[in-house]
mmCIF file of C-alpha atoms in Angstrom:
data_model
loop_
_atom_site.group_PDB
_atom_site.id
_atom_site.type_symbol
_atom_site.label_atom_id
_atom_site.label_comp_id
_atom_site.label_asym_id
_atom_site.label_seq_id
_atom_site.Cartn_x
_atom_site.Cartn_y
_atom_site.Cartn_z
ATOM 1 C CA MET P 1 80.312 22.486 53.441
ATOM 2 C CA ARG P 2 78.423 19.194 52.492
ATOM 3 C CA LYS P 3 74.748 19.541 51.853
ATOM 4 C CA LEU P 4 72.493 17.387 54.104
ATOM 5 C CA TYR P 5 69.919 14.955 52.634
ATOM 6 C CA ILE P 6 67.371 13.091 54.776
ATOM 7 C CA ASN P 7 65.812 9.940 54.121
ATOM 8 C CA GLY P 8 61.938 10.546 54.261
ATOM 9 C CA HIS P 9 60.975 6.918 54.366
ATOM 10 C CA PHE P 10 59.842 7.532 57.826
ATOM 11 C CA LEU P 11 57.316 10.135 56.910
ATOM 12 C CA GLN P 12 55.020 7.467 55.544
ATOM 13 C CA GLN P 13 55.141 5.555 58.961
ATOM 14 C CA GLN P 14 52.778 5.843 62.021
ATOM 15 C CA LEU P 15 54.070 8.147 64.768
ATOM 16 C CA ALA P 16 55.979 6.132 67.392
ATOM 17 C CA GLY P 17 59.237 6.727 69.078
ATOM 18 C CA VAL P 18 61.692 6.467 66.210
ATOM 19 C CA GLN P 19 59.362 8.582 64.019
ATOM 20 C CA ARG P 20 59.027 11.197 66.614
ATOM 21 C CA TYR P 21 62.767 11.330 67.090
ATOM 22 C CA ALA P 22 63.214 12.103 63.279
ATOM 23 C CA ARG P 23 60.471 14.773 63.389
ATOM 24 C CA GLU P 24 62.055 16.583 66.497
ATOM 25 C CA VAL P 25 65.446 16.416 65.419
ATOM 26 C CA ILE P 26 64.394 18.198 61.833
ATOM 27 C CA LYS P 27 62.392 20.702 63.921
ATOM 28 C CA GLY P 28 65.668 21.288 65.845
ATOM 29 C CA PHE P 29 67.227 21.950 62.523
ATOM 30 C CA ASP P 30 64.628 24.376 61.587
ATOM 31 C CA ARG P 31 65.065 26.314 64.681
ATOM 32 C CA GLY P 32 68.744 26.419 64.570
ATOM 33 C CA GLY P 33 68.714 27.601 60.877
ATOM 34 C CA TYR P 34 70.451 24.428 59.670
ATOM 35 C CA PRO P 35 69.912 23.721 55.848
ATOM 36 C CA TYR P 36 68.811 20.258 54.579
ATOM 37 C CA GLN P 37 66.599 18.564 51.997
ATOM 38 C CA ILE P 38 64.221 15.817 52.772
ATOM 39 C CA VAL P 39 64.023 13.134 50.096
ATOM 40 C CA GLU P 40 60.765 10.999 50.234
ATOM 41 C CA PRO P 41 58.994 8.348 48.351
ATOM 42 C CA THR P 42 56.056 9.220 46.029
ATOM 43 C CA GLY P 43 53.468 7.565 43.903
ATOM 44 C CA PHE P 44 53.888 4.004 43.754
ATOM 45 C CA PHE P 45 56.815 3.783 45.961
ATOM 46 C CA ALA P 46 54.815 5.672 48.763
ATOM 47 C CA SER P 47 51.632 3.514 48.533
ATOM 48 C CA ASN P 48 52.903 0.376 50.471
ATOM 49 C CA ARG P 49 55.444 -1.078 52.701
ATOM 50 C CA LEU P 50 57.223 -3.080 49.731
ATOM 51 C CA GLY P 51 57.229 0.088 47.525
ATOM 52 C CA ARG P 52 58.764 2.315 50.113
ATOM 53 C CA ASN P 53 61.617 -0.410 50.806
ATOM 54 C CA LEU P 54 62.444 -0.647 47.048
ATOM 55 C CA TRP P 55 62.599 3.074 46.837
ATOM 56 C CA GLN P 56 64.816 3.158 49.696
ATOM 57 C CA GLN P 57 67.203 0.641 48.384
ATOM 58 C CA VAL P 58 67.138 1.279 44.596
ATOM 59 C CA VAL P 59 65.739 4.891 43.953
ATOM 60 C CA LEU P 60 67.086 6.870 46.717
ATOM 61 C CA PRO P 61 70.708 6.348 46.348
ATOM 62 C CA THR P 62 70.419 7.729 42.779
ATOM 63 C CA LYS P 63 69.128 10.959 44.181
ATOM 64 C CA ILE P 64 72.148 12.041 46.505
ATOM 65 C CA ASN P 65 75.300 13.367 44.857
ATOM 66 C CA SER P 66 78.305 11.448 46.292
ATOM 67 C CA GLU P 67 79.774 14.664 47.632
ATOM 68 C CA HIS P 68 76.929 15.148 50.053
ATOM 69 C CA THR P 69 75.618 13.394 53.063
ATOM 70 C CA LEU P 70 72.250 11.096 53.286
ATOM 71 C CA TRP P 71 71.052 10.675 56.811
ATOM 72 C CA SER P 72 68.731 7.909 57.619
ATOM 73 C CA PRO P 73 67.144 8.652 61.088
ATOM 74 C CA ALA P 74 64.776 5.760 61.589
ATOM 75 C CA ASN P 75 66.581 2.431 61.920
ATOM 76 C CA ASN P 76 66.495 1.787 58.090
ATOM 77 C CA GLY P 77 68.338 3.008 55.145
ATOM 78 C CA PRO P 78 70.052 1.963 51.752
ATOM 79 C CA VAL P 79 72.644 -0.524 51.526
ATOM 80 C CA TYR P 80 74.501 0.891 48.717
ATOM 81 C CA SER P 81 74.870 4.806 49.151
ATOM 82 C CA ASN P 82 77.861 6.833 49.439
ATOM 83 C CA ASN P 83 78.361 9.155 52.501
ATOM 84 C CA HIS P 84 75.506 7.571 54.344
ATOM 85 C CA VAL P 85 74.801 7.780 58.155
ATOM 86 C CA ILE P 86 72.252 5.865 59.692
ATOM 87 C CA THR P 87 70.761 6.307 63.225
ATOM 88 C CA LEU P 88 70.190 2.892 64.956
ATOM 89 C CA HIS P 89 68.106 3.583 68.134
ATOM 90 C CA ASP P 90 68.391 -0.082 69.176
ATOM 91 C CA ILE P 91 69.014 -3.571 67.606
ATOM 92 C CA ALA P 92 67.066 -5.615 69.964
ATOM 93 C CA VAL P 93 66.287 -8.140 67.010
ATOM 94 C CA PHE P 94 69.989 -9.295 67.309
ATOM 95 C CA PRO P 95 70.034 -10.290 70.973
ATOM 96 C CA HIS P 96 66.353 -11.283 71.020
ATOM 97 C CA PRO P 97 64.944 -12.338 67.769
ATOM 98 C CA GLU P 98 62.283 -14.409 69.673
ATOM 99 C CA TRP P 99 60.490 -11.135 70.424
ATOM 100 C CA PHE P 100 59.664 -10.510 66.616
ATOM 101 C CA SER P 101 57.779 -11.919 63.735
ATOM 102 C CA ALA P 102 60.044 -14.661 61.935
ATOM 103 C CA SER P 103 59.918 -12.767 58.417
ATOM 104 C CA TYR P 104 60.863 -9.418 60.234
ATOM 105 C CA ALA P 105 63.802 -10.813 62.288
ATOM 106 C CA ILE P 106 65.201 -12.541 59.273
ATOM 107 C CA TRP P 107 64.870 -9.365 57.187
ATOM 108 C CA LYS P 108 66.465 -6.818 59.747
ATOM 109 C CA ARG P 109 69.196 -9.571 60.674
ATOM 110 C CA THR P 110 70.211 -9.901 57.028
ATOM 111 C CA LEU P 111 69.822 -6.000 56.141
ATOM 112 C CA ILE P 112 70.990 -4.095 59.012
ATOM 113 C CA PRO P 113 74.798 -5.481 59.232
ATOM 114 C CA ARG P 114 75.026 -4.771 55.494
ATOM 115 C CA ILE P 115 73.875 -1.127 55.998
ATOM 116 C CA ALA P 116 75.738 -0.547 59.141
ATOM 117 C CA ARG P 117 79.254 -1.994 57.573
ATOM 118 C CA ARG P 118 78.838 0.315 54.437
ATOM 119 C CA ALA P 119 77.633 3.363 56.348
ATOM 120 C CA THR P 120 80.319 6.227 56.995
ATOM 121 C CA GLY P 121 78.906 6.734 60.294
ATOM 122 C CA ILE P 122 76.483 5.274 62.884
ATOM 123 C CA LEU P 123 74.323 7.512 65.196
ATOM 124 C CA THR P 124 72.653 5.944 68.376
ATOM 125 C CA VAL P 125 70.914 7.329 71.390
ATOM 126 C CA SER P 126 72.715 5.685 74.455
ATOM 127 C CA GLU P 127 75.874 4.349 75.517
ATOM 128 C CA PHE P 128 73.968 0.973 76.278
ATOM 129 C CA SER P 129 72.870 1.085 72.520
ATOM 130 C CA LYS P 130 76.287 1.697 71.325
ATOM 131 C CA SER P 131 77.594 -1.224 73.360
ATOM 132 C CA ILE P 132 74.930 -3.569 71.683
ATOM 133 C CA ILE P 133 75.718 -2.468 68.172
ATOM 134 C CA CYS P 134 79.527 -2.931 68.669
ATOM 135 C CA LYS P 135 78.984 -6.446 70.190
ATOM 136 C CA HIS P 136 76.461 -7.801 67.718
ATOM 137 C CA LEU P 137 77.422 -5.965 64.503
ATOM 138 C CA ASP P 138 81.229 -6.146 65.088
ATOM 139 C CA ILE P 139 81.564 -2.350 64.650
ATOM 140 C CA ALA P 140 84.445 -0.377 65.878
ATOM 141 C CA PRO P 141 83.284 2.016 68.785
ATOM 142 C CA GLN P 142 84.845 4.909 67.067
ATOM 143 C CA LYS P 143 82.513 4.742 64.083
ATOM 144 C CA ILE P 144 79.548 5.249 66.528
ATOM 145 C CA LYS P 145 78.396 8.763 67.877
ATOM 146 C CA VAL P 146 76.133 8.821 70.762
ATOM 147 C CA VAL P 147 73.650 11.564 70.950
ATOM 148 C CA TYR P 148 70.915 11.466 73.574
ATOM 149 C CA ASN P 149 67.397 12.190 72.565
ATOM 150 C CA GLY P 150 65.582 15.362 73.894
ATOM 151 C CA VAL P 151 62.035 16.185 75.027
ATOM 152 C CA ASP P 152 59.819 19.008 73.898
ATOM 153 C CA SER P 153 59.632 21.015 77.171
ATOM 154 C CA ASP P 154 56.998 23.376 75.571
ATOM 155 C CA ARG P 155 54.595 20.256 75.054
ATOM 156 C CA PHE P 156 55.631 17.879 77.862
ATOM 157 C CA THR P 157 55.101 19.938 80.929
ATOM 158 C CA HIS P 158 52.538 19.629 83.723
ATOM 159 C CA ALA P 159 49.231 20.081 81.952
ATOM 160 C CA VAL P 160 46.668 22.382 83.276
ATOM 161 C CA PRO P 161 43.759 20.640 85.302
ATOM 162 C CA SER P 162 41.336 21.318 82.352
ATOM 163 C CA ALA P 163 43.403 19.560 79.992
ATOM 164 C CA VAL P 164 43.703 16.682 82.299
ATOM 165 C CA LYS P 165 39.946 16.499 83.060
ATOM 166 C CA HIS P 166 39.309 16.362 79.270
ATOM 167 C CA VAL P 167 41.815 13.624 78.552
ATOM 168 C CA ARG P 168 40.323 11.547 81.664
ATOM 169 C CA SER P 169 36.871 12.126 80.253
ATOM 170 C CA LYS P 170 37.806 11.222 76.765
ATOM 171 C CA TYR P 171 39.265 7.856 77.804
ATOM 172 C CA ASN P 172 36.751 7.170 80.563
ATOM 173 C CA LEU P 173 39.531 7.400 83.228
ATOM 174 C CA GLN P 174 37.466 7.851 86.347
ATOM 175 C CA SER P 175 39.705 6.484 88.972
ATOM 176 C CA PRO P 176 43.204 7.509 90.021
ATOM 177 C CA TYR P 177 45.610 5.630 87.803
ATOM 178 C CA VAL P 178 49.133 4.343 87.024
ATOM 179 C CA LEU P 179 50.103 4.705 83.473
ATOM 180 C CA THR P 180 52.204 2.495 81.137
ATOM 181 C CA LEU P 181 52.950 3.326 77.439
ATOM 182 C CA GLY P 182 54.543 1.710 74.400
ATOM 183 C CA SER P 183 53.931 -0.304 71.417
ATOM 184 C CA LEU P 184 52.273 -3.580 72.443
ATOM 185 C CA ASP P 185 55.362 -5.851 71.923
ATOM 186 C CA PRO P 186 57.134 -8.439 74.161
ATOM 187 C CA ARG P 187 60.076 -6.148 75.048
ATOM 188 C CA LYS P 188 58.001 -3.609 76.819
ATOM 189 C CA ASN P 189 57.242 -6.193 79.290
ATOM 190 C CA PHE P 190 53.508 -5.704 79.587
ATOM 191 C CA LYS P 191 52.758 -9.157 80.649
ATOM 192 C CA ARG P 192 54.802 -8.959 83.868
ATOM 193 C CA THR P 193 53.559 -5.560 84.346
ATOM 194 C CA VAL P 194 49.950 -6.721 84.338
ATOM 195 C CA GLU P 195 51.126 -9.605 86.445
ATOM 196 C CA ALA P 196 52.654 -7.322 88.962
ATOM 197 C CA TRP P 197 49.513 -5.136 89.051
ATOM 198 C CA ARG P 198 47.293 -8.083 89.830
ATOM 199 C CA LEU P 199 49.701 -8.987 92.677
ATOM 200 C CA CYS P 200 49.219 -5.448 93.977
ATOM 201 C CA LYS P 201 45.400 -5.748 93.738
ATOM 202 C CA GLU P 202 45.505 -9.174 95.332
ATOM 203 C CA GLN P 203 46.963 -7.666 98.534
ATOM 204 C CA ASP P 204 44.307 -5.095 98.465
ATOM 205 C CA LYS P 205 47.030 -2.433 98.578
ATOM 206 C CA LEU P 206 45.681 -0.546 95.704
ATOM 207 C CA PRO P 207 41.782 -0.704 95.816
ATOM 208 C CA ASN P 208 41.004 2.416 94.091
ATOM 209 C CA PHE P 209 43.623 2.453 91.291
ATOM 210 C CA ASP P 210 43.683 1.417 87.646
ATOM 211 C CA LEU P 211 46.339 0.502 85.422
ATOM 212 C CA VAL P 212 46.120 2.302 82.229
ATOM 213 C CA ILE P 213 47.866 0.617 79.153
ATOM 214 C CA ALA P 214 48.332 3.086 76.253
ATOM 215 C CA GLY P 215 49.996 2.115 72.830
ATOM 216 C CA GLY P 216 49.073 0.654 69.416
ATOM 217 C CA SER P 217 50.026 -2.762 68.179
ATOM 218 C CA ASN P 218 52.859 -3.533 65.818
ATOM 219 C CA ALA P 219 52.785 -6.351 63.307
ATOM 220 C CA ASN P 220 56.525 -6.618 63.420
ATOM 221 C CA PHE P 221 56.300 -8.199 66.919
ATOM 222 C CA ARG P 222 54.959 -11.592 68.082
ATOM 223 C CA ASN P 223 51.577 -11.306 69.878
ATOM 224 C CA LEU P 224 51.190 -10.872 73.529
ATOM 225 C CA ASP P 225 49.174 -13.080 75.647
ATOM 226 C CA LEU P 226 47.745 -10.586 78.309
ATOM 227 C CA ASP P 227 45.260 -11.681 81.074
ATOM 228 C CA LEU P 228 43.003 -8.371 81.098
ATOM 229 C CA SER P 229 40.198 -9.913 83.150
ATOM 230 C CA ASP P 230 40.697 -7.599 86.009
ATOM 231 C CA GLU P 231 38.354 -4.708 85.504
ATOM 232 C CA SER P 232 41.027 -2.134 86.963
ATOM 233 C CA ILE P 233 43.197 -2.655 83.954
ATOM 234 C CA LYS P 234 42.373 -0.325 81.086
ATOM 235 C CA VAL P 235 43.534 -0.856 77.713
ATOM 236 C CA LEU P 236 43.420 2.534 75.294
ATOM 237 C CA GLY P 237 45.053 1.425 72.342
ATOM 238 C CA TYR P 238 46.781 4.057 70.213
ATOM 239 C CA VAL P 239 46.593 7.573 71.882
ATOM 240 C CA ASP P 240 46.409 10.737 70.085
ATOM 241 C CA ASP P 241 49.906 12.542 70.230
ATOM 242 C CA GLU P 242 48.306 15.772 71.453
ATOM 243 C CA ASP P 243 46.677 13.802 74.385
ATOM 244 C CA LEU P 244 49.977 12.512 75.843
ATOM 245 C CA PRO P 245 51.141 15.368 78.211
ATOM 246 C CA ALA P 246 47.895 15.429 79.919
ATOM 247 C CA LEU P 247 47.681 11.757 80.084
ATOM 248 C CA TYR P 248 50.964 11.638 81.821
ATOM 249 C CA SER P 249 50.296 14.704 83.873
ATOM 250 C CA GLY P 250 46.990 12.979 85.334
ATOM 251 C CA ALA P 251 48.825 9.741 86.338
ATOM 252 C CA GLU P 252 49.783 8.972 89.851
ATOM 253 C CA ALA P 253 52.814 7.190 88.531
ATOM 254 C CA PHE P 254 54.316 6.180 85.070
ATOM 255 C CA VAL P 255 55.711 2.529 84.991
ATOM 256 C CA LEU P 256 57.892 1.212 82.140
ATOM 257 C CA PRO P 257 59.873 -1.982 83.381
ATOM 258 C CA SER P 258 60.940 -2.851 79.676
ATOM 259 C CA LEU P 259 63.398 -5.875 79.192
ATOM 260 C CA PHE P 260 65.202 -3.787 76.329
ATOM 261 C CA GLU P 261 65.167 -0.164 75.502
ATOM 262 C CA GLY P 262 67.842 1.951 73.385
ATOM 263 C CA PHE P 263 66.801 5.194 75.178
ATOM 264 C CA GLY P 264 63.233 5.198 76.711
ATOM 265 C CA LEU P 265 61.858 8.476 75.543
ATOM 266 C CA PRO P 266 58.524 7.850 77.445
ATOM 267 C CA ILE P 267 60.270 7.934 80.819
ATOM 268 C CA VAL P 268 61.818 11.314 80.117
ATOM 269 C CA GLU P 269 58.321 12.771 78.717
ATOM 270 C CA ALA P 270 56.835 11.515 82.048
ATOM 271 C CA MET P 271 59.365 13.211 84.148
ATOM 272 C CA ALA P 272 58.978 16.442 82.324
ATOM 273 C CA CYS P 273 55.194 16.440 82.978
ATOM 274 C CA GLY P 274 56.166 16.048 86.700
ATOM 275 C CA THR P 275 54.969 12.301 86.845
ATOM 276 C CA PRO P 276 56.949 10.085 89.134
ATOM 277 C CA VAL P 277 58.733 7.249 87.238
ATOM 278 C CA ILE P 278 59.208 3.428 88.033
ATOM 279 C CA THR P 279 61.490 1.808 85.450
ATOM 280 C CA SER P 280 64.013 -1.089 84.710
ATOM 281 C CA ASN P 281 67.348 -1.245 86.388
ATOM 282 C CA THR P 282 68.971 -2.420 83.245
ATOM 283 C CA THR P 283 69.598 -1.486 79.608
ATOM 284 C CA ALA P 284 69.159 2.132 78.444
ATOM 285 C CA LEU P 285 66.648 2.792 81.108
ATOM 286 C CA ASP P 286 68.998 2.762 84.041
ATOM 287 C CA GLU P 287 71.362 5.090 82.282
ATOM 288 C CA ILE P 288 68.842 7.651 81.122
ATOM 289 C CA ALA P 289 66.559 7.678 84.439
ATOM 290 C CA GLY P 290 69.686 8.319 86.584
ATOM 291 C CA ASP P 291 68.587 8.663 90.121
ATOM 292 C CA ALA P 292 65.324 10.239 89.314
ATOM 293 C CA ALA P 293 63.163 7.155 89.340
ATOM 294 C CA VAL P 294 62.361 3.828 91.361
ATOM 295 C CA LYS P 295 64.303 1.132 89.715
ATOM 296 C CA VAL P 296 62.953 -2.596 89.534
ATOM 297 C CA ASP P 297 64.251 -5.819 88.175
ATOM 298 C CA PRO P 298 62.108 -6.215 84.877
ATOM 299 C CA SER P 299 62.649 -9.978 85.026
ATOM 300 C CA ASP P 300 61.035 -10.293 88.403
ATOM 301 C CA THR P 301 57.247 -9.670 88.817
ATOM 302 C CA THR P 302 57.540 -9.328 92.452
ATOM 303 C CA SER P 303 60.125 -6.536 92.187
ATOM 304 C CA ILE P 304 57.895 -4.549 89.824
ATOM 305 C CA SER P 305 54.992 -4.932 92.187
ATOM 306 C CA GLU P 306 57.060 -3.745 95.100
ATOM 307 C CA GLY P 307 58.258 -0.805 93.027
ATOM 308 C CA ILE P 308 54.633 0.226 92.374
ATOM 309 C CA LEU P 309 53.641 -0.061 95.815
ATOM 310 C CA GLU P 310 56.696 1.633 97.342
ATOM 311 C CA LEU P 311 55.998 4.581 95.155
ATOM 312 C CA LEU P 312 52.360 4.786 95.699
ATOM 313 C CA ASN P 313 52.513 4.427 99.361
ATOM 314 C CA ALA P 314 55.150 6.981 100.039
ATOM 315 C CA PRO P 315 54.157 10.559 99.478
ATOM 316 C CA ALA P 316 57.444 11.980 100.188
ATOM 317 C CA LEU P 317 59.187 9.667 97.834
ATOM 318 C CA LYS P 318 56.470 10.713 95.177
ATOM 319 C CA ASP P 319 57.145 14.465 95.752
ATOM 320 C CA ARG P 320 61.055 13.996 95.812
ATOM 321 C CA LEU P 321 60.831 12.084 92.413
ATOM 322 C CA LYS P 322 58.629 14.699 90.839
ATOM 323 C CA VAL P 323 61.352 17.344 91.736
ATOM 324 C CA LEU P 324 64.354 14.883 90.556
ATOM 325 C CA GLY P 325 62.356 13.833 87.259
ATOM 326 C CA THR P 326 61.766 17.395 86.206
ATOM 327 C CA GLN P 327 65.467 18.444 86.857
ATOM 328 C CA ARG P 328 66.388 15.333 84.947
ATOM 329 C CA ALA P 329 64.229 15.896 81.939
ATOM 330 C CA ARG P 330 65.774 19.298 81.592
ATOM 331 C CA GLU P 331 69.031 17.719 80.762
ATOM 332 C CA PHE P 332 67.494 16.380 77.529
ATOM 333 C CA SER P 333 66.905 18.871 74.899
ATOM 334 C CA TRP P 334 66.065 18.455 71.155
ATOM 335 C CA ASP P 335 67.734 21.704 70.227
ATOM 336 C CA LYS P 336 71.005 20.308 71.781
ATOM 337 C CA SER P 337 70.633 16.875 70.189
ATOM 338 C CA ALA P 338 69.968 18.599 66.657
ATOM 339 C CA LYS P 339 73.013 20.692 66.886
ATOM 340 C CA GLU P 340 75.241 17.701 67.929
ATOM 341 C CA ILE P 341 73.742 15.427 65.132
ATOM 342 C CA TYR P 342 73.963 18.271 62.359
ATOM 343 C CA ASP P 343 77.758 18.936 63.174
ATOM 344 C CA TYR P 344 78.371 15.270 63.112
ATOM 345 C CA LEU P 345 76.662 14.744 59.643
ATOM 346 C CA VAL P 346 77.994 17.842 57.806
ATOM 347 C CA GLU P 347 81.390 18.198 59.338
ATOM 348 C CA GLY P 348 82.186 14.522 60.156
#
């Protein structure tokens, strides 16, 4: 059997969706007793982005025996490496370069096709993402393996009241709230979400509710122009990972009408916490949510507003989606994902 080496470049990055995926799958390897070795940059190569990328392209390939497999789990990897498998979560920079900084778009659109062509295999996280990779990178479908993400059901579950109370106090959330979460980048559609929220408030339909936006900024994306003048809109910034289950659990609803998602892990996490979800009827979000969410047109502010009002003003719908969402979340398991990924990596 081949040995599995893992590209540890992601260990030096802030924890977001891609990095969470890598860490959770590796935890699944540990629980399953699947052997592997992480190779990561050290010293100068670990000290900054340029050093880490130089290490990844020049040093990392020399560390791996050509008989074994190198897996890069976080959207990036070496161009020249034998038996290399990369996970491409999404390649939004190809259909939508305008969402990204010019330097990032040029770098990714130059590097990713070369990595993908030379890789022995590609993992991705949804059928939607697979279709985008095939279309924009001209990759044969049989080269791509789809393995859905999972959710940590031990962590992401309905939080106890004391935990919810603590998080509400920590972030000064005094009113009932609708939560949205993600990196502050254009594809998350925060601008239309905020506009939709203002429509709701202008109609005096949600007088006592707040919209809570959680998520850190990302230098790879263009700046957002958000109107945050309404005092009912609360921006938390980057939220500590351990606070997320209680933050989800305390919300009256979770809304994520993204314009583009390769999977959409937050909607599954919210469902696992028993929080009803409003999300897009497009991209991977439609695929992953199934029938367990209110679906809206992410390009239509009115549709998003109507989806929020429909859910919050219908107690029976909220209760039904809590049940359906919890059931849907159980279909996504990191242990199941880890086994499928490991089998693919070491057996081909």
